[in-house]
Structure formats: structure tokens, C-alpha cells
Short mmCIF file of C-alpha atoms and ligand atoms in Angstrom, two decimals:
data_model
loop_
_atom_site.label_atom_id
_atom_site.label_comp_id
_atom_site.label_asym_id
_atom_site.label_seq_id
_atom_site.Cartn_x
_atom_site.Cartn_y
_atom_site.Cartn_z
CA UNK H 433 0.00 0.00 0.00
CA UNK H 434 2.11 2.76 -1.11
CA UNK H 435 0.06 5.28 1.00
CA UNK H 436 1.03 3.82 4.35
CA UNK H 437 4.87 3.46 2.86
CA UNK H 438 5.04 7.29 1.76
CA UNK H 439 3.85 7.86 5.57
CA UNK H 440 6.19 5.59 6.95
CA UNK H 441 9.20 7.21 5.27
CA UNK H 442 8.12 10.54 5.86
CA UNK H 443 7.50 9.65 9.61
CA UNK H 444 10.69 8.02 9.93
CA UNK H 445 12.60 10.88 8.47
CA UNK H 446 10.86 14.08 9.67
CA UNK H 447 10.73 11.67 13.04
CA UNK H 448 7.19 13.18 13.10
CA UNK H 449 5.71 10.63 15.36
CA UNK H 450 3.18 11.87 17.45
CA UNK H 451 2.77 11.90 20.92
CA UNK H 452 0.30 9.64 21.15
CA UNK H 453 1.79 7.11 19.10
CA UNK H 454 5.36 7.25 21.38
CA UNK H 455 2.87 6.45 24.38
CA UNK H 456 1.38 3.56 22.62
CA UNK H 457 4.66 2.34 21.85
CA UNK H 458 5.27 2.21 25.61
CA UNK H 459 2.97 0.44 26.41
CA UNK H 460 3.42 -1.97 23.57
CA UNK H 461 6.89 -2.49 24.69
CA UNK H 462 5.98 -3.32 28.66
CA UNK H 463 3.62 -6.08 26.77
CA UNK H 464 6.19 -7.32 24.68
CA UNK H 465 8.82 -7.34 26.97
CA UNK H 466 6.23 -9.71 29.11
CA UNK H 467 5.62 -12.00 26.67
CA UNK H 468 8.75 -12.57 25.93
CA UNK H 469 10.36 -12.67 28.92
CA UNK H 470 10.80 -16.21 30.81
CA UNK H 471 13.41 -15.92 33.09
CA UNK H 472 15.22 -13.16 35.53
CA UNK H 473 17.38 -10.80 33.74
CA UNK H 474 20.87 -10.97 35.06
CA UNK H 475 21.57 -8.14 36.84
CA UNK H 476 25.24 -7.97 39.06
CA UNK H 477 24.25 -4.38 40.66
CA UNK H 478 23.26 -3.59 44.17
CA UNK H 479 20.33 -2.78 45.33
CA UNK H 480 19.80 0.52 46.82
CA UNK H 481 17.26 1.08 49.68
CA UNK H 482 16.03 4.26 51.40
CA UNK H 483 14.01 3.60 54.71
CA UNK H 484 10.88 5.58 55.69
CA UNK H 485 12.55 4.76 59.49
CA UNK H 486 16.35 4.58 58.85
CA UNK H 487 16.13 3.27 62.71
CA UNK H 488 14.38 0.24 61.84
CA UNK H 489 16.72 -2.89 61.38
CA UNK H 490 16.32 -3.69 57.62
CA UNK H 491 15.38 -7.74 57.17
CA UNK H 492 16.44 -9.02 53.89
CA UNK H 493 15.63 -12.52 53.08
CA UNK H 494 17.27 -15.12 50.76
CA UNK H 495 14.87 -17.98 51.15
CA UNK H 496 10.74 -17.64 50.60
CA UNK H 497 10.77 -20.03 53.39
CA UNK H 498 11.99 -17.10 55.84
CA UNK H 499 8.84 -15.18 54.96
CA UNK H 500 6.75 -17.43 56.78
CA UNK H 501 4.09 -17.83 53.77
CA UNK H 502 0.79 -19.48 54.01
CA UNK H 503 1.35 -22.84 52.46
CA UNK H 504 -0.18 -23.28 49.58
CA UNK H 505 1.23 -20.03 48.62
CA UNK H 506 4.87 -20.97 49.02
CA UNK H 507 3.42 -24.09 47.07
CA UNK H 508 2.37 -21.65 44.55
CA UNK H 509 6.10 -20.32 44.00
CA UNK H 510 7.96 -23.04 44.30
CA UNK H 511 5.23 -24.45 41.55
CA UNK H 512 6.18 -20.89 38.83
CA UNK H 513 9.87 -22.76 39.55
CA UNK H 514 10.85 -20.36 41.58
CA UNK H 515 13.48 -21.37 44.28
CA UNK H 516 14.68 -18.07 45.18
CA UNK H 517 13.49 -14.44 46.20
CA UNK H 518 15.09 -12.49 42.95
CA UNK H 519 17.51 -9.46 44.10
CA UNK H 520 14.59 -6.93 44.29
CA UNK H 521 12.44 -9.43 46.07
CA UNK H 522 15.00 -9.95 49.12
CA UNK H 523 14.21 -6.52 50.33
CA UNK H 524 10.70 -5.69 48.46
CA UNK H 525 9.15 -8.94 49.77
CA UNK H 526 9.89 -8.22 53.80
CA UNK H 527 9.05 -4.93 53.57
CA UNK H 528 5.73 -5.64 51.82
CA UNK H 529 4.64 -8.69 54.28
CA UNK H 530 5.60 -6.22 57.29
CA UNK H 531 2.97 -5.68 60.30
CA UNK H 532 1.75 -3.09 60.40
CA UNK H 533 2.03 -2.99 56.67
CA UNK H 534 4.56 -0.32 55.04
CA UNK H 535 4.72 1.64 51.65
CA UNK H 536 7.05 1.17 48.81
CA UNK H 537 8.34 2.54 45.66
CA UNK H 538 10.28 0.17 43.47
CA UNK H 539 11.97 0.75 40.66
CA UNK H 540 14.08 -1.60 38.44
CA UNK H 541 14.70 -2.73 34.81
CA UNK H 542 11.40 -5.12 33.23
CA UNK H 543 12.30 -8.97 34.10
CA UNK H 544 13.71 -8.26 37.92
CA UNK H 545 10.22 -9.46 39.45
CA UNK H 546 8.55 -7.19 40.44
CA UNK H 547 5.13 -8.28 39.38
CA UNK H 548 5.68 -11.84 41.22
CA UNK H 549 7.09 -9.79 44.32
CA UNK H 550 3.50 -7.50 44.56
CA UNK H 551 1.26 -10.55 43.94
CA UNK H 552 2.88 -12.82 46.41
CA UNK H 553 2.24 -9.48 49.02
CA UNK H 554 -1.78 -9.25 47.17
CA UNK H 555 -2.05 -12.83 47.75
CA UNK H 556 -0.26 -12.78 51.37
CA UNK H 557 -2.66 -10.37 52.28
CA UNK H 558 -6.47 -11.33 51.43
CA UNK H 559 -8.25 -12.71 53.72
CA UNK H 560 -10.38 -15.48 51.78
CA UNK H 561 -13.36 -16.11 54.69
CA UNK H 562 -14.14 -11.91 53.42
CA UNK H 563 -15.82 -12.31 49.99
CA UNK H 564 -14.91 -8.75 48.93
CA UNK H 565 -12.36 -6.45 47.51
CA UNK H 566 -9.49 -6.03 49.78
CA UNK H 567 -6.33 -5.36 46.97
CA UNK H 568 -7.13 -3.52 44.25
CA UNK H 569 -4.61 -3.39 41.59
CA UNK H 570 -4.25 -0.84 38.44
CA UNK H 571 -2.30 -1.33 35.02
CA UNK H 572 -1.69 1.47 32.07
CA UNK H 573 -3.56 -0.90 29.69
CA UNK H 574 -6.00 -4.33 29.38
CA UNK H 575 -3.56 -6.41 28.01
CA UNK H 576 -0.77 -5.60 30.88
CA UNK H 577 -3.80 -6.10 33.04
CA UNK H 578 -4.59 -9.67 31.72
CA UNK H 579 -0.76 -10.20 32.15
CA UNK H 580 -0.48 -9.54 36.11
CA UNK H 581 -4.22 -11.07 36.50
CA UNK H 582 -2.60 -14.48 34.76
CA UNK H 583 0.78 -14.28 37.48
CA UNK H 584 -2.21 -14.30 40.19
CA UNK H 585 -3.58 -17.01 38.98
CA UNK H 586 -0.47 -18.98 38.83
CA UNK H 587 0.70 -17.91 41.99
CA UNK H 588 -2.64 -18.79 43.21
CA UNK H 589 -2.69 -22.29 41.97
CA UNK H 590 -3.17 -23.96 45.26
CA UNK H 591 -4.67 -21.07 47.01
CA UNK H 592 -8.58 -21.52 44.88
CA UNK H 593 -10.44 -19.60 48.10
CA UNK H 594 -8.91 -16.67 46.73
CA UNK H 595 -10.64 -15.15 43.47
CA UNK H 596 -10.08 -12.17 41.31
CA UNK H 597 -11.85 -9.80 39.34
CA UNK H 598 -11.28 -7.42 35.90
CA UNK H 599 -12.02 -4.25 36.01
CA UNK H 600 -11.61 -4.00 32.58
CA UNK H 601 -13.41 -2.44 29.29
CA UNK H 602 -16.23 -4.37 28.57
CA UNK H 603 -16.60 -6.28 31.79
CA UNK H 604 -19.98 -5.17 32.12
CA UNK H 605 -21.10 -5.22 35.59
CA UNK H 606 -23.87 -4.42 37.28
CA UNK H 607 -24.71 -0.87 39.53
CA UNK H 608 -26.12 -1.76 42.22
CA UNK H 609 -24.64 -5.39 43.02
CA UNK H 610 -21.24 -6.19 45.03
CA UNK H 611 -18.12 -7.78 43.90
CA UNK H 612 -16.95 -10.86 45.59
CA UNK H 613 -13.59 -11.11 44.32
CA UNK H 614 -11.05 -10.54 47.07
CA UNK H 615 -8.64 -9.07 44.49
CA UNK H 616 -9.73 -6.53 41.56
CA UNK H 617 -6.91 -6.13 38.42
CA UNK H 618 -7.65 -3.51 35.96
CA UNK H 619 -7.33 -0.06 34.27
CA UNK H 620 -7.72 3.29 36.01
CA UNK H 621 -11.16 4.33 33.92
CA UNK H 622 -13.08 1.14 35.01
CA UNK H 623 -11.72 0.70 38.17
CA UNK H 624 -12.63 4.48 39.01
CA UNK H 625 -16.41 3.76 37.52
CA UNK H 626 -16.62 0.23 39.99
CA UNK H 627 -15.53 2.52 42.92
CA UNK H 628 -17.23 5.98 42.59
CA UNK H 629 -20.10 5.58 39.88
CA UNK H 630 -20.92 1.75 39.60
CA UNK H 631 -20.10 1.43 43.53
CA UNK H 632 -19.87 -2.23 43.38
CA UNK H 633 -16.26 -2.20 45.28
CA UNK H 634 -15.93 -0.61 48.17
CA UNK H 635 -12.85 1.25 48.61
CA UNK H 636 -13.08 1.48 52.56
CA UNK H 637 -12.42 -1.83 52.64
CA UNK H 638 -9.25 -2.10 50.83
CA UNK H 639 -5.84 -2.84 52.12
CA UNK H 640 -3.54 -2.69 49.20
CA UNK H 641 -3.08 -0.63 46.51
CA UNK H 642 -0.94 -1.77 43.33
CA UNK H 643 0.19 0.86 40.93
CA UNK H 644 2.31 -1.00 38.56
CA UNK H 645 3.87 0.23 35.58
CA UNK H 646 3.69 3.57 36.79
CA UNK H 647 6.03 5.15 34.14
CA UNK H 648 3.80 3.95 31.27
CA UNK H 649 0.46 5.09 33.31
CA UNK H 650 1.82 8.90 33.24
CA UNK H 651 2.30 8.15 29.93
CA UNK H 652 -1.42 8.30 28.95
CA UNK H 653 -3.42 10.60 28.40
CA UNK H 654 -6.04 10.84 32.35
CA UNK H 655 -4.35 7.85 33.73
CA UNK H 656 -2.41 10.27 36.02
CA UNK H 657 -5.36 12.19 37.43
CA UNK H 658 -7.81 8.82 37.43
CA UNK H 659 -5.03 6.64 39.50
CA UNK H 660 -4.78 9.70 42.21
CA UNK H 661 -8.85 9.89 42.48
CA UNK H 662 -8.97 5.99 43.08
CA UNK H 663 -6.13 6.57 45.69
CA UNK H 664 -8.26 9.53 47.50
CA UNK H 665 -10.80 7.20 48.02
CA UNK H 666 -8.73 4.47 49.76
CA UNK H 667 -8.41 4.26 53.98
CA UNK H 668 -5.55 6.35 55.48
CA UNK H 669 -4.02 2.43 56.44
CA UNK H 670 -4.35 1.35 52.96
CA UNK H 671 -0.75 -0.38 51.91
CA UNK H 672 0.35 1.71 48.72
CA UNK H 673 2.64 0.00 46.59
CA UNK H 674 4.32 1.95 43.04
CA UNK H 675 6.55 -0.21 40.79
CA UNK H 676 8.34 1.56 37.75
CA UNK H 677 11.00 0.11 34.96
CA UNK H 678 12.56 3.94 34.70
CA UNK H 679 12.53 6.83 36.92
CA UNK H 680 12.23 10.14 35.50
CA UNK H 681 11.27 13.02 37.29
CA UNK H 682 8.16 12.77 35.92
CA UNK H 683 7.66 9.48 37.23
CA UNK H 684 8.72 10.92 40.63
CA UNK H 685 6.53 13.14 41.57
CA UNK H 686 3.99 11.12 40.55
CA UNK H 687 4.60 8.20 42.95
CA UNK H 688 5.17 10.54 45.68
CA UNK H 689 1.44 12.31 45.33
CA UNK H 690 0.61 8.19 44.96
CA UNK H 691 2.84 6.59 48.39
CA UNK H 692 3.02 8.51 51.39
CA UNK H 693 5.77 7.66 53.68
CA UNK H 694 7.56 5.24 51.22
CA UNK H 695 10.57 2.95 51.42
CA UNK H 696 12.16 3.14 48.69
CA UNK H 697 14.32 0.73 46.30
CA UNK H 698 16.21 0.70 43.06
CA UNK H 699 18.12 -1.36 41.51
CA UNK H 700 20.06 0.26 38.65
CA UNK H 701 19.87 -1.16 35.23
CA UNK H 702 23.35 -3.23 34.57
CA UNK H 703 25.37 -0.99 32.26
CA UNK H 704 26.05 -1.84 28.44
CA UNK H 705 29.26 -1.73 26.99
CA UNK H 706 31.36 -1.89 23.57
CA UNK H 707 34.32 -3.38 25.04
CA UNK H 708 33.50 -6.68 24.39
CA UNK H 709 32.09 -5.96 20.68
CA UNK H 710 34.29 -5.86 17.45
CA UNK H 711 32.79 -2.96 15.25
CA UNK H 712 33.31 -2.58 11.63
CA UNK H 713 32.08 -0.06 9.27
CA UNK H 714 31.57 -1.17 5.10
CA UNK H 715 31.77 1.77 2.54
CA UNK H 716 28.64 1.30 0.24
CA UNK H 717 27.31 3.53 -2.84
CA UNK H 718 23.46 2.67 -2.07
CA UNK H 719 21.19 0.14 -0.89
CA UNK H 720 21.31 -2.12 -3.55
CA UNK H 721 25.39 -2.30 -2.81
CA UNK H 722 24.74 -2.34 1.02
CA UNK H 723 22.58 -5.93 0.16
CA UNK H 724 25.55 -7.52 -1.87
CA UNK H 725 27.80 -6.16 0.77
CA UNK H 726 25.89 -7.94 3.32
CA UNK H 727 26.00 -10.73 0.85
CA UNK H 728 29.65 -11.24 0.95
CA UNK H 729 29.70 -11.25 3.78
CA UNK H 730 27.36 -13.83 4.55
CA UNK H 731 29.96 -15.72 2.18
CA UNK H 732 32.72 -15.08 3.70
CA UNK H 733 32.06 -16.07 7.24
CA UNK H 734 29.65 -18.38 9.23
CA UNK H 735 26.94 -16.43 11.07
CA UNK H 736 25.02 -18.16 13.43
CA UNK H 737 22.61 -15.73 14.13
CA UNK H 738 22.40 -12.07 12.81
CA UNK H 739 19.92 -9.01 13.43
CA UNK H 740 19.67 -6.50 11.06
CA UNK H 741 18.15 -3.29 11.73
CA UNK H 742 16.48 -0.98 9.04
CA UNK H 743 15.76 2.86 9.35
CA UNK H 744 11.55 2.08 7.87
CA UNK H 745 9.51 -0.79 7.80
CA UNK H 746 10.09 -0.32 3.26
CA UNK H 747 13.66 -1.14 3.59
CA UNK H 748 13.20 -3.44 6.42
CA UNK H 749 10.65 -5.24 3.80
CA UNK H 750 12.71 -5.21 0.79
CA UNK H 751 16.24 -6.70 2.35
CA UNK H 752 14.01 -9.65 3.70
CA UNK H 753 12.60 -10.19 0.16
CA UNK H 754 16.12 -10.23 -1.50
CA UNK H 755 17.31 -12.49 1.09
CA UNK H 756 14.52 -15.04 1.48
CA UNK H 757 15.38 -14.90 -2.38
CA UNK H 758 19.09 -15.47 -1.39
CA UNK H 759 18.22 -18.78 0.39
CA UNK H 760 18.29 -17.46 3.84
CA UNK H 761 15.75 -18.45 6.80
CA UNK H 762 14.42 -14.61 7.36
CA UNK H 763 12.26 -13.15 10.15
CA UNK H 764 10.66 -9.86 10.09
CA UNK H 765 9.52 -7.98 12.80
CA UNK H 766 7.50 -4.67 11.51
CA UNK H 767 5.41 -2.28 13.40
CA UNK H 768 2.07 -2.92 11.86
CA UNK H 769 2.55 -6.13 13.53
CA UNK H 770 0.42 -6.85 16.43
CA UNK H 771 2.38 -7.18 19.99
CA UNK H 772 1.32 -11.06 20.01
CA UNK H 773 2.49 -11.36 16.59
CA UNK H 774 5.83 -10.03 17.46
CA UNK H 775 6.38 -11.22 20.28
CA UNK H 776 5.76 -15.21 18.55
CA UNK H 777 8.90 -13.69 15.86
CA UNK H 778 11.34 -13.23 18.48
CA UNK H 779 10.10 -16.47 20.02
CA UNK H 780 10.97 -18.78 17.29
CA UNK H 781 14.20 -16.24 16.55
CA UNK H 782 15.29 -17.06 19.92
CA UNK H 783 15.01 -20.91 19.63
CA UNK H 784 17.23 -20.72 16.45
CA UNK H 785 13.95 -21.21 13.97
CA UNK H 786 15.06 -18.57 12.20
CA UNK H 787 18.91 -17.29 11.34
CA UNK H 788 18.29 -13.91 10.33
CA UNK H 789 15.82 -11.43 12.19
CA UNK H 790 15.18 -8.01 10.28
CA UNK H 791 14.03 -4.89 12.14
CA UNK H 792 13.11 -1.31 12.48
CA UNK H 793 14.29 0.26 15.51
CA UNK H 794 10.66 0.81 17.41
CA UNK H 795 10.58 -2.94 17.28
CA UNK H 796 13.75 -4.06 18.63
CA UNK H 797 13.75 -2.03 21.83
CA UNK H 798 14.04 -4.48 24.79
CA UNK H 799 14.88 -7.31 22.86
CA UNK H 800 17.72 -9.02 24.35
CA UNK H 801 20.58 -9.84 21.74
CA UNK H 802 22.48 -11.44 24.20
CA UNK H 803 22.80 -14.62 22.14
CA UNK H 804 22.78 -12.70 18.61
CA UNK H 805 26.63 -12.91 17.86
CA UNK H 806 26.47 -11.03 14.29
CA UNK H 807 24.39 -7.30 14.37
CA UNK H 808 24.39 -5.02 11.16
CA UNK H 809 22.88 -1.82 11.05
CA UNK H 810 22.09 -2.01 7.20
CA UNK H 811 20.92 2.23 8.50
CA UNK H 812 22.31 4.04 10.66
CA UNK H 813 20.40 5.08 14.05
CA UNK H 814 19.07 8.15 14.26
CA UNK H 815 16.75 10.19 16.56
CA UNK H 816 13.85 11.97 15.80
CA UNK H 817 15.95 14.86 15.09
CA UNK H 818 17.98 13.16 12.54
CA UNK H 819 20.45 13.39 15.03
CA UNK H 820 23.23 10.32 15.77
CA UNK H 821 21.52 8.35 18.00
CA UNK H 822 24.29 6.79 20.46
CA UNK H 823 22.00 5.57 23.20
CA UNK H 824 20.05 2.94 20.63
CA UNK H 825 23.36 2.24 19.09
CA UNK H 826 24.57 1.19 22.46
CA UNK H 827 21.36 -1.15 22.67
CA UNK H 828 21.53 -2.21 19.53
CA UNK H 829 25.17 -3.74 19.25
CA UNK H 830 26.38 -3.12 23.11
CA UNK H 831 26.45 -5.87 25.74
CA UNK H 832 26.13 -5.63 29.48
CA UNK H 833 28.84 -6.43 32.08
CA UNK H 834 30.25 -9.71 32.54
CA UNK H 835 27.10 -11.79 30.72
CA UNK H 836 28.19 -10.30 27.83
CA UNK H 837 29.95 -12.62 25.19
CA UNK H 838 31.89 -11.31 22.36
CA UNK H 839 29.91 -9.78 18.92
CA UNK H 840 30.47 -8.42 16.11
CA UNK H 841 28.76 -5.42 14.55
CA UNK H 842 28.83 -4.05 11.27
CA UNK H 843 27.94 -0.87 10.13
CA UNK H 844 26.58 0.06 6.49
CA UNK H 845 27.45 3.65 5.18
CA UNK H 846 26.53 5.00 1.70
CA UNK H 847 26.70 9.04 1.97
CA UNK H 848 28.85 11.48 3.27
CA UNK H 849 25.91 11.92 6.02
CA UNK H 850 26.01 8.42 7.29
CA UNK H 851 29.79 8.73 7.17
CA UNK H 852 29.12 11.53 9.61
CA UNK H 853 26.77 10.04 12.28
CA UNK H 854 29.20 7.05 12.08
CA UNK H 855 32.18 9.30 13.08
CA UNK H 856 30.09 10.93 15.28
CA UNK H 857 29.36 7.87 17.25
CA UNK H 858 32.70 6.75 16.97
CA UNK H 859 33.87 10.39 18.74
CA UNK H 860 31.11 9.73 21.53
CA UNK H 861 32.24 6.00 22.29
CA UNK H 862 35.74 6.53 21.96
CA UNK H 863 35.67 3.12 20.57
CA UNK H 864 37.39 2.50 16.93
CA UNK H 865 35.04 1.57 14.33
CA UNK H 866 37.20 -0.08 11.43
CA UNK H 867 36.83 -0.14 7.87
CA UNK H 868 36.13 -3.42 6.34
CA UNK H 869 36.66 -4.26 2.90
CA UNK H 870 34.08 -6.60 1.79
CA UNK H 871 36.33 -7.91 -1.02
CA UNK H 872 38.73 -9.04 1.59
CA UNK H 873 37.26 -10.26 4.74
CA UNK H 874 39.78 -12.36 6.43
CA UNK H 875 40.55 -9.78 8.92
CA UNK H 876 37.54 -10.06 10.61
CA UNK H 877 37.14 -14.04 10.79
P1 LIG J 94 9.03 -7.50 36.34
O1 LIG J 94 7.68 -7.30 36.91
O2 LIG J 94 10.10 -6.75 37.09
O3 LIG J 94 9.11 -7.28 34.87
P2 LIG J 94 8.48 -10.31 36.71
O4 LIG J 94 7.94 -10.44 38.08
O5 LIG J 94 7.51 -10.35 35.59
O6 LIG J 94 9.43 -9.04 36.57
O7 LIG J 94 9.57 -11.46 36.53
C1 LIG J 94 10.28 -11.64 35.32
C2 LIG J 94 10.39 -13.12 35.01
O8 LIG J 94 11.13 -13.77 36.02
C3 LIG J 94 9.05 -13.83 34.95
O9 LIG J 94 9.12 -14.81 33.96
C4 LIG J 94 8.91 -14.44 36.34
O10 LIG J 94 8.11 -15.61 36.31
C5 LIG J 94 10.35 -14.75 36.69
N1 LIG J 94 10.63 -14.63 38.13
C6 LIG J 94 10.17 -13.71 39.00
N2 LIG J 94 10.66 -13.90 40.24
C7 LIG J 94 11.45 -15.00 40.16
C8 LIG J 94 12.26 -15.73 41.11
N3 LIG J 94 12.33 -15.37 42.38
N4 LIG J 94 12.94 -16.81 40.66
C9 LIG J 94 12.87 -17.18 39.36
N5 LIG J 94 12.14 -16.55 38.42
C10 LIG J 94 11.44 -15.45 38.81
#
């Protein structure tokens, strides 16, 4: 549809997104970075904690077994395979299972577990005999919504007294009636319409409040001033709990008008770095030579696994035509692809299905290259400004700490601009990028 390609280009070279569609995006990523994620992500820094009561001896715990859990909660854990508190749980999880109950801010990179760490404290807390609301929880979106509600009902395997409710779009409920559910997931519009106009929970009677993804939830447009009116509403007591991946000011002063008298903890996303990486730049005339560059190379030495990333979805489209057409197994991954959808690509790209995975930038974000040992960027990244983009560069091709195995990235110029940005990222590295002749590759075998 050459309509939606003109837009595309325009939009990726003007970098005229809107506003709305960057705030989409972030909450796209938080999904994808869910579904995708199966494990802990390795993370070798400390955790930092600030105490409401810097008096109070600080309990850290490195066994769920020392949190004296219900049963057929610790059942529940140990059942998700589980068989220790991750680094943000040691101090998150005491804290949250305190008497009398304390608040908390916690922020830390996607994949620390978090999510696990509030519904463990959720589940801790309800009291199943009480068949009503007593933890309400609130999500940016319905599909990050689903995605918490599903960890409760893992974690709550062996634990059936205790139900949960949606307050979701198109959960149609009833004025008039009560909710039973002990523990309410949802989005701040519906959730604020069951408390205040529906009134079928009653937010007297709640003891813990969940604002997770809190970064993304400023991100949209009401969230902000909807998730402080359901908070108004709650009992002086109440247990507020914040969780955020980042931690701009933004976010901030949002979770401070959210928690009174927090604790606080961070744990500091592990750095990336280019020590580890071998970087090579190929002189090109246009993209036509960039693809029998790539070729060559592809002849010239074994790639396990490559990603290649594309400044618009068109080019992005066109290399994985010509090499399908070249006999190679090729993945795309383009933004008019649902999050699902996407998140099935990296899937089988991760389990080796596919050798090849081509990308535009919005897409790649928070995927893990950790086992990718080949990265090209057939385009150089830029911001919206049409500025060098180092940060994404870093992400793109950069590994973190001592996880990090060696790679090898290659970078495809063809004008005196993209010479530019290259020496400009080059300059802001400090880090040599070398030319490579793709006649002679032996140097880089
Ligand atoms: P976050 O909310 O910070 O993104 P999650 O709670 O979703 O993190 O956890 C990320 C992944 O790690 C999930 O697949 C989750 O099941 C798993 N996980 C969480 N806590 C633990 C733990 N203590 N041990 C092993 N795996 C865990």
C-alpha cells in the first residue's frame, strides 16, 4: 500500500511521530517485553534502599521459606519454579509482608520481578473467609492487566479460596450489586467507575493498593489524574505500593502524590558496553550495494545468528525479500505487527527457527541480543531529530557487564551523512570503528 509506505518514510525521516503514538509504543513495549520474557534478567548491581525509618533494622531474606508464607502459597512459588526471592524481592518482599504494613516505591529494569514480588504481598494479604475487595490493583492498559491477572492465577494455583476480578473495558457489571472477588486487576477508567459511579467495590475496605507500571500510566493521556482519584478514596491504612522500569522526574513526583511515607528501592539497570564488541564499518554507494555487501559477507564467514536493523519498515521489507530470495531463513519484525504477533517472531528467533531477524528500531527495543553474535545496522540510528543516536546504538550492538559474550557489529554507510553520524558515534564512544573491505574479509574471521 504505497500510502502507508510514503507515511512511513516521511514519519521516519521528519521523526514526526506523534505523541500519542510514542505512548502507545510504551505500552506496547511493557507487553512485549512480558511476553517474551521467561526468566530473571541478570543483573550484578546492588540494590539501593532508602528507609521511611532509617532506625528500623532492615530484614532481607534469601529464602521464601523465611517469609513465613501461608502454604499453599509458598506451594504456589515453588510451583512458577521459583526457588529463590530475585535481588529486588530480598528486600521488596519483607518490607511488603511487614505488620503493620509499610509503603514502597520500586523501581528496576522489566524482568527483575517485580510483578511476582506484589502478587505474592496481594495474595499474602487477602483474607479469603471476606468475599470482597481487599487489593485492588491498576495497570496502564487491558492487556498488561490480563498479564499480572494471569501471574495471580499462577501464583494462586493452590490457594482456589482466593478469586479475582477485571475491572476491565467491557466487563460489564452491574450498579447496584457487590463484587466478591477478594482481588480486583484492571485499568484506572473502570476501576474508578466500579468505585465511585458503579459502587460495586468498596474502597473502605481495601488494604492494598498496586500501581504498577507507573512510568507507562503517566504516559497516557487521564491515567495520572484517574489513578490519584482511586487513591483519595482508599483508607488512610491502605498499603500503597508503586513499581516503575525507569525513573524520570516525571515518574517521581507522581509516585510521591501516589505513596506517602515510602521505602524506597532501586536497583540500577546493569550498564552496556562496547568493550566486548568488534565494530566494523563497510563503505557502500546505495542500498542495492549495502545488500551484496551484506552478501559477501554472509559468504565469507559463518553467522550463526544475525539481526539487522532498518531505518523504515520499506527497507526493512525489501532486504528480507532479497534475502529469502538469497536462500536465507528470514524473520521480520514490523510495526504494523500486532504485539502477540511479534512477540511469537522473536520467540521462534530465539530458539534458532530462524537465522536472520530483520528490524526497524521501534521494534527491537528491549529485545535481548544477548545470544545474537552477528548485528548489522544495514541504516544508521538516528533520533527523531535526525540526530546520531548513540543511546540505541549502544542497545543495539552493546552488551552488558560480565554476561556479555563477544559480537560483532557491522555498520553500512553509503553518503557522506552516514559517514558523519558514524564518526560521530565513533567520537562519543571513543571506541574504533574499522573499515572493512568486503572484497577481503579475512581480517575479521
Ligand atoms: P518485572 O515485573 O520486574 O518485569 P516479573 O515479576 O515479571 O518481573 O519477573 C520476570 C520473570 O522472572 C518472569 O518470567 C517471572 O516468572 C520470573 N521470576 C520472578 N521472580 C522469580 C524468582 N524469584 N525466581 C525465578 N524466576 C522469577
Amino acid at each position: 500500500i504505497p500510502n502507508t509506505e510514503a507515511k512511513e518514510t516521511a514519519k521516519a525521516t521528519d521523526g514526526d511521530k506523534s505523541d500519542e503514538e510514542e505512548k502507545e509504543d510504551r505500552a506496547a513495549q511493557s507487553l512485549l517485553n512480558k511476553l517474551i520474557r521467561n526468566s530473571l534478567v541478570n543483573n550484578t548491581n546492588q540494590v539501593e534502599v532508602l528507609q521511611r525509618d532509617p532506625n528500623s533494622p532492615l530484614y532481607s531474606v534469601k529464602t521464601f521459606e523465611e517469609l513465613r508464607l501461608k502454604p499453599q502459597l509458598l506451594q504456589g512459588v515453588y510451583g512458577m519454579g521459583f526457588n529463590r526471592p530475585s535481588k529486588i524481592q530480598e528486600t521488596a518482599l519483607p518490607m511488603m509482608l511487614a505488620e503493620p504494613p509499610q509503603n514502597l516505591i520500586a523501581q528496576s529494569q522489566s524482568g527483575t520481578g517485580k510483578t511476582a514480588a506484589f502478587v505474592l504481598a496481594m495474595l499474602s494479604h487477602v483474607n479469603p473467609v471476606n468475599k470482597w475487595p481487599q487489593c485492588l490493583c491498576i495497570s496502564p492498559t487491558y492487556e498488561l492487566a490480563l498479564q499480572t491477572g494471569k501471574v495471580v492465577e499462577q501464583m494462586g494455583r493452590f490457594y482456589p479460596e482466593v478469586k479475582l476480578a477485571y475491572a476491565i473495558r467491557g466487563n460489564r457489571i452491574e450498579g447496584g450489586s457487590k463484587i466478591q472477588e477478594q482481588i480486583v486487576i484492571g485499568t484506572p477508567g473502570t476501576m474508578s467507575d466500579w468505585l465511585t459511579k458503579k459502587k460495586v467495590v468498596d474502597p473502605k475496605k481495601i488494604q492494598v493498593f498496586v500501581l504498577d507500571e507507573a512510568d507507562v500510566m503517566i504516559a497516557m493521556q487521564g491515567h495520572q489524574d484517574q489513578s490519584i482519584r482511586i487513591q483519595r478514596k482508599l483508607p488512610k491504612d491502605c498499603q500503597m505500593l508503586l513499581f516503575s522500569a525507569t525513573f524520570e522526574d516525571s515518574v517521581w513526583q507522581f509516585a510521591e502524590r501516589i505513596v506517602p511515607d515510602p521505602n524506597i528501592i532501586r536497583l540500577k539497570r546493569e550498564e552496556e558496553t562496547l568493550d566486548t564488541i568488534k565494530q566494523y564499518y563497510v563503505l557502500c554507494k546505495n542500498k542495492q550495494d549495502k545488500f551484496d555487501a551484506l552478501c559477501n559477507i554472509y559468504g565469507a564467514i559463518t553467522i550463526a545468528q544475525a539481526m539487522i536493523f532498518c531505518h523504515t519498515r520499506r527497507t526493512a521489507a525489501w532486504l528480507a525479500g532479497r534475502m529469502a530470495a538469497e536462500g536465507h531463513q528470514v524473520a521480520l519484525l514490523s510495526g504494523e505487527l500486532a504485539v502477540e504477533q511479534r512477540a511469537a517472531i522473536i520467540e521462534r528467533f530465539r530458539e534458532g527457527k530462524e537465522k536472520v531477524l530483520i528490524t526497524t528500531n521501534v521494534c527491537a527495543r528491549g529485545i535481548d541480543v544477548e545470544q545474537v553474535s552477528v548485528v548489522i545496522n544495514f541504516d544508521l540510528p538516528l533520533d527523531k531529530d535526525g540526530n546520531p543516536d548513540n543511546e540505541t546504538y549502544l542497545h543495539r550492538i552493546g552488551r552488558t557487564g560480565r554476561f556479555g559474550k563477544r559480537g560483532l557489529a557491522i555498520n553500512m554507510v553509503d553518503s557522506e551523512e552516514s559517514m558523519a553520524v558514524l564518526r560521530a558515534i565513533e567520537e562519543h564512544f571513543s571506541k574504533k570503528i574499522v573499515k572493512l573491505d568486503t572484497e577481503d574479509l579475512d581480517e575479521i574471521e
